[in-house]
């Protein structure tokens, strides 16, 4: 069951990072990043690509099964930073913040469930 959970978690990171940020950058994601102070529209694509690269790396880490608690902490921190930053700097761009938070809470619960022995 843990292997299936890790596969599902990695699929989320691969889709969100690989597809939505690297292959076919999502306009809403670009706008959220552009709204972060100091980034702006001119740098948003580059910053989005860096975030996407981190997300793809997280997918590989999750699939490896190595240091699961550290991986879970890193994923939780990244999700917290992205959700918090999005709500703080780009609230108007996020159509349903409660939906976003609920989905990410479920993802974090799944992430931490893979760390049990």
PDB file of C-alpha atoms in Angstrom:
ATOM      1  CA  UNK A   1       0.000   0.000   0.000  1.00  0.00           C
ATOM      2  CA  UNK A   2       2.892   2.387   0.742  1.00  0.00           C
ATOM      3  CA  UNK A   3       4.234   1.866  -2.769  1.00  0.00           C
ATOM      4  CA  UNK A   4       0.869   2.828  -4.254  1.00  0.00           C
ATOM      5  CA  UNK A   5       0.682   5.906  -2.015  1.00  0.00           C
ATOM      6  CA  UNK A   6       4.208   6.944  -3.035  1.00  0.00           C
ATOM      7  CA  UNK A   7       3.262   6.492  -6.689  1.00  0.00           C
ATOM      8  CA  UNK A   8       0.177   8.701  -6.252  1.00  0.00           C
ATOM      9  CA  UNK A   9       2.176  11.391  -4.440  1.00  0.00           C
ATOM     10  CA  UNK A  10       4.890  11.340  -7.092  1.00  0.00           C
ATOM     11  CA  UNK A  11       2.238  11.609  -9.811  1.00  0.00           C
ATOM     12  CA  UNK A  12       0.923  14.806  -8.201  1.00  0.00           C
ATOM     13  CA  UNK A  13       4.422  16.325  -8.096  1.00  0.00           C
ATOM     14  CA  UNK A  14       5.184  15.220 -11.658  1.00  0.00           C
ATOM     15  CA  UNK A  15       1.958  16.687 -13.011  1.00  0.00           C
ATOM     16  CA  UNK A  16       2.128  19.934 -11.042  1.00  0.00           C
ATOM     17  CA  UNK A  17       5.865  20.441 -11.572  1.00  0.00           C
ATOM     18  CA  UNK A  18       6.543  18.734 -14.871  1.00  0.00           C
ATOM     19  CA  UNK A  19       3.421  19.618 -16.800  1.00  0.00           C
ATOM     20  CA  UNK A  20       1.961  22.736 -15.150  1.00  0.00           C
ATOM     21  CA  UNK A  21       5.285  24.477 -14.627  1.00  0.00           C
ATOM     22  CA  UNK A  22       7.808  23.103 -17.134  1.00  0.00           C
ATOM     23  CA  UNK A  23       6.139  21.613 -20.225  1.00  0.00           C
ATOM     24  CA  UNK A  24       2.997  23.759 -20.529  1.00  0.00           C
ATOM     25  CA  UNK A  25       3.241  26.552 -17.946  1.00  0.00           C
ATOM     26  CA  UNK A  26      -0.169  27.227 -16.433  1.00  0.00           C
ATOM     27  CA  UNK A  27      -1.208  30.895 -16.702  1.00  0.00           C
ATOM     28  CA  UNK A  28      -2.682  30.946 -13.204  1.00  0.00           C
ATOM     29  CA  UNK A  29       0.532  29.525 -11.753  1.00  0.00           C
ATOM     30  CA  UNK A  30       2.503  32.161 -13.663  1.00  0.00           C
ATOM     31  CA  UNK A  31       0.302  34.924 -12.267  1.00  0.00           C
ATOM     32  CA  UNK A  32       0.634  33.660  -8.695  1.00  0.00           C
ATOM     33  CA  UNK A  33       4.432  33.632  -9.043  1.00  0.00           C
ATOM     34  CA  UNK A  34       4.435  37.059 -10.726  1.00  0.00           C
ATOM     35  CA  UNK A  35       2.513  38.484  -7.766  1.00  0.00           C
ATOM     36  CA  UNK A  36       5.258  37.521  -5.306  1.00  0.00           C
ATOM     37  CA  UNK A  37       7.144  40.695  -4.335  1.00  0.00           C
ATOM     38  CA  UNK A  38      10.408  40.988  -6.235  1.00  0.00           C
ATOM     39  CA  UNK A  39       9.452  38.496  -8.947  1.00  0.00           C
ATOM     40  CA  UNK A  40       7.124  40.293 -11.350  1.00  0.00           C
ATOM     41  CA  UNK A  41       5.933  39.191 -14.759  1.00  0.00           C
ATOM     42  CA  UNK A  42       9.392  39.426 -16.351  1.00  0.00           C
ATOM     43  CA  UNK A  43      10.911  36.796 -14.037  1.00  0.00           C
ATOM     44  CA  UNK A  44       7.819  34.692 -13.369  1.00  0.00           C
ATOM     45  CA  UNK A  45       8.486  32.061 -16.049  1.00  0.00           C
ATOM     46  CA  UNK A  46      12.031  31.446 -14.828  1.00  0.00           C
ATOM     47  CA  UNK A  47      10.947  31.222 -11.166  1.00  0.00           C
ATOM     48  CA  UNK A  48       8.050  28.941 -12.136  1.00  0.00           C
ATOM     49  CA  UNK A  49      10.500  26.658 -13.959  1.00  0.00           C
ATOM     50  CA  UNK A  50      12.725  26.513 -10.870  1.00  0.00           C
ATOM     51  CA  UNK A  51       9.746  25.562  -8.698  1.00  0.00           C
ATOM     52  CA  UNK A  52       8.725  22.950 -11.275  1.00  0.00           C
ATOM     53  CA  UNK A  53      12.221  21.475 -11.226  1.00  0.00           C
ATOM     54  CA  UNK A  54      12.064  21.187  -7.427  1.00  0.00           C
ATOM     55  CA  UNK A  55       8.669  19.481  -7.694  1.00  0.00           C
ATOM     56  CA  UNK A  56       9.971  16.956 -10.238  1.00  0.00           C
ATOM     57  CA  UNK A  57      12.953  16.283  -7.960  1.00  0.00           C
ATOM     58  CA  UNK A  58      10.526  15.702  -5.080  1.00  0.00           C
ATOM     59  CA  UNK A  59       8.690  13.151  -7.231  1.00  0.00           C
ATOM     60  CA  UNK A  60      11.939  11.254  -7.762  1.00  0.00           C
ATOM     61  CA  UNK A  61      12.737  11.435  -4.048  1.00  0.00           C
ATOM     62  CA  UNK A  62       9.300  10.115  -3.121  1.00  0.00           C
ATOM     63  CA  UNK A  63       9.622   7.235  -5.590  1.00  0.00           C
ATOM     64  CA  UNK A  64      13.051   6.340  -4.197  1.00  0.00           C
ATOM     65  CA  UNK A  65      11.585   5.761  -0.734  1.00  0.00           C
ATOM     66  CA  UNK A  66      14.765   7.181   0.830  1.00  0.00           C
ATOM     67  CA  UNK A  67      14.587   9.239   4.038  1.00  0.00           C
ATOM     68  CA  UNK A  68      10.773   9.275   4.033  1.00  0.00           C
ATOM     69  CA  UNK A  69      10.386  11.549   7.067  1.00  0.00           C
ATOM     70  CA  UNK A  70      12.787  14.118   5.653  1.00  0.00           C
ATOM     71  CA  UNK A  71      11.017  13.890   2.298  1.00  0.00           C
ATOM     72  CA  UNK A  72       7.648  14.357   4.002  1.00  0.00           C
ATOM     73  CA  UNK A  73       8.941  17.395   5.886  1.00  0.00           C
ATOM     74  CA  UNK A  74      10.319  18.909   2.668  1.00  0.00           C
ATOM     75  CA  UNK A  75       7.033  18.330   0.841  1.00  0.00           C
ATOM     76  CA  UNK A  76       5.011  19.763   3.714  1.00  0.00           C
ATOM     77  CA  UNK A  77       7.244  22.840   3.873  1.00  0.00           C
ATOM     78  CA  UNK A  78       7.009  23.412   0.117  1.00  0.00           C
ATOM     79  CA  UNK A  79       3.233  23.025   0.100  1.00  0.00           C
ATOM     80  CA  UNK A  80       2.938  25.360   3.083  1.00  0.00           C
ATOM     81  CA  UNK A  81       5.151  27.969   1.436  1.00  0.00           C
ATOM     82  CA  UNK A  82       3.348  27.764  -1.904  1.00  0.00           C
ATOM     83  CA  UNK A  83      -0.141  27.819  -0.367  1.00  0.00           C
ATOM     84  CA  UNK A  84       0.769  30.567   2.087  1.00  0.00           C
ATOM     85  CA  UNK A  85       2.506  32.665  -0.546  1.00  0.00           C
ATOM     86  CA  UNK A  86      -0.358  32.237  -2.971  1.00  0.00           C
ATOM     87  CA  UNK A  87      -2.923  33.305  -0.396  1.00  0.00           C
ATOM     88  CA  UNK A  88      -0.783  36.173   0.887  1.00  0.00           C
ATOM     89  CA  UNK A  89       0.337  37.681  -2.413  1.00  0.00           C
ATOM     90  CA  UNK A  90      -2.133  36.461  -5.022  1.00  0.00           C
ATOM     91  CA  UNK A  91      -5.446  35.730  -3.312  1.00  0.00           C
ATOM     92  CA  UNK A  92      -7.454  37.168  -6.228  1.00  0.00           C
ATOM     93  CA  UNK A  93      -5.855  34.641  -8.603  1.00  0.00           C
ATOM     94  CA  UNK A  94      -6.914  31.596  -6.574  1.00  0.00           C
ATOM     95  CA  UNK A  95     -10.566  30.922  -7.437  1.00  0.00           C
ATOM     96  CA  UNK A  96     -11.358  28.528  -4.576  1.00  0.00           C
ATOM     97  CA  UNK A  97      -8.842  28.803  -1.734  1.00  0.00           C
ATOM     98  CA  UNK A  98     -10.788  26.449   0.556  1.00  0.00           C
ATOM     99  CA  UNK A  99     -10.690  23.789  -2.175  1.00  0.00           C
ATOM    100  CA  UNK A 100      -6.944  24.277  -2.637  1.00  0.00           C
ATOM    101  CA  UNK A 101      -6.296  24.003   1.095  1.00  0.00           C
ATOM    102  CA  UNK A 102      -8.540  20.953   1.500  1.00  0.00           C
ATOM    103  CA  UNK A 103      -6.876  19.102  -1.373  1.00  0.00           C
ATOM    104  CA  UNK A 104      -3.418  19.921  -0.076  1.00  0.00           C
ATOM    105  CA  UNK A 105      -4.346  18.853   3.451  1.00  0.00           C
ATOM    106  CA  UNK A 106      -5.387  15.476   2.029  1.00  0.00           C
ATOM    107  CA  UNK A 107      -2.100  15.286   0.106  1.00  0.00           C
ATOM    108  CA  UNK A 108      -0.088  16.091   3.244  1.00  0.00           C
ATOM    109  CA  UNK A 109      -1.975  13.400   5.170  1.00  0.00           C
ATOM    110  CA  UNK A 110      -1.154  10.877   2.441  1.00  0.00           C
ATOM    111  CA  UNK A 111       2.473  12.022   2.394  1.00  0.00           C
ATOM    112  CA  UNK A 112       2.871  11.515   6.145  1.00  0.00           C
ATOM    113  CA  UNK A 113       1.055   8.170   6.035  1.00  0.00           C
ATOM    114  CA  UNK A 114       3.954   6.806   3.983  1.00  0.00           C
ATOM    115  CA  UNK A 115       6.415   7.535   6.798  1.00  0.00           C
ATOM    116  CA  UNK A 116       4.904   5.046   9.242  1.00  0.00           C
ATOM    117  CA  UNK A 117       6.887   1.879   9.775  1.00  0.00           C
TER     118      UNK A 117
END
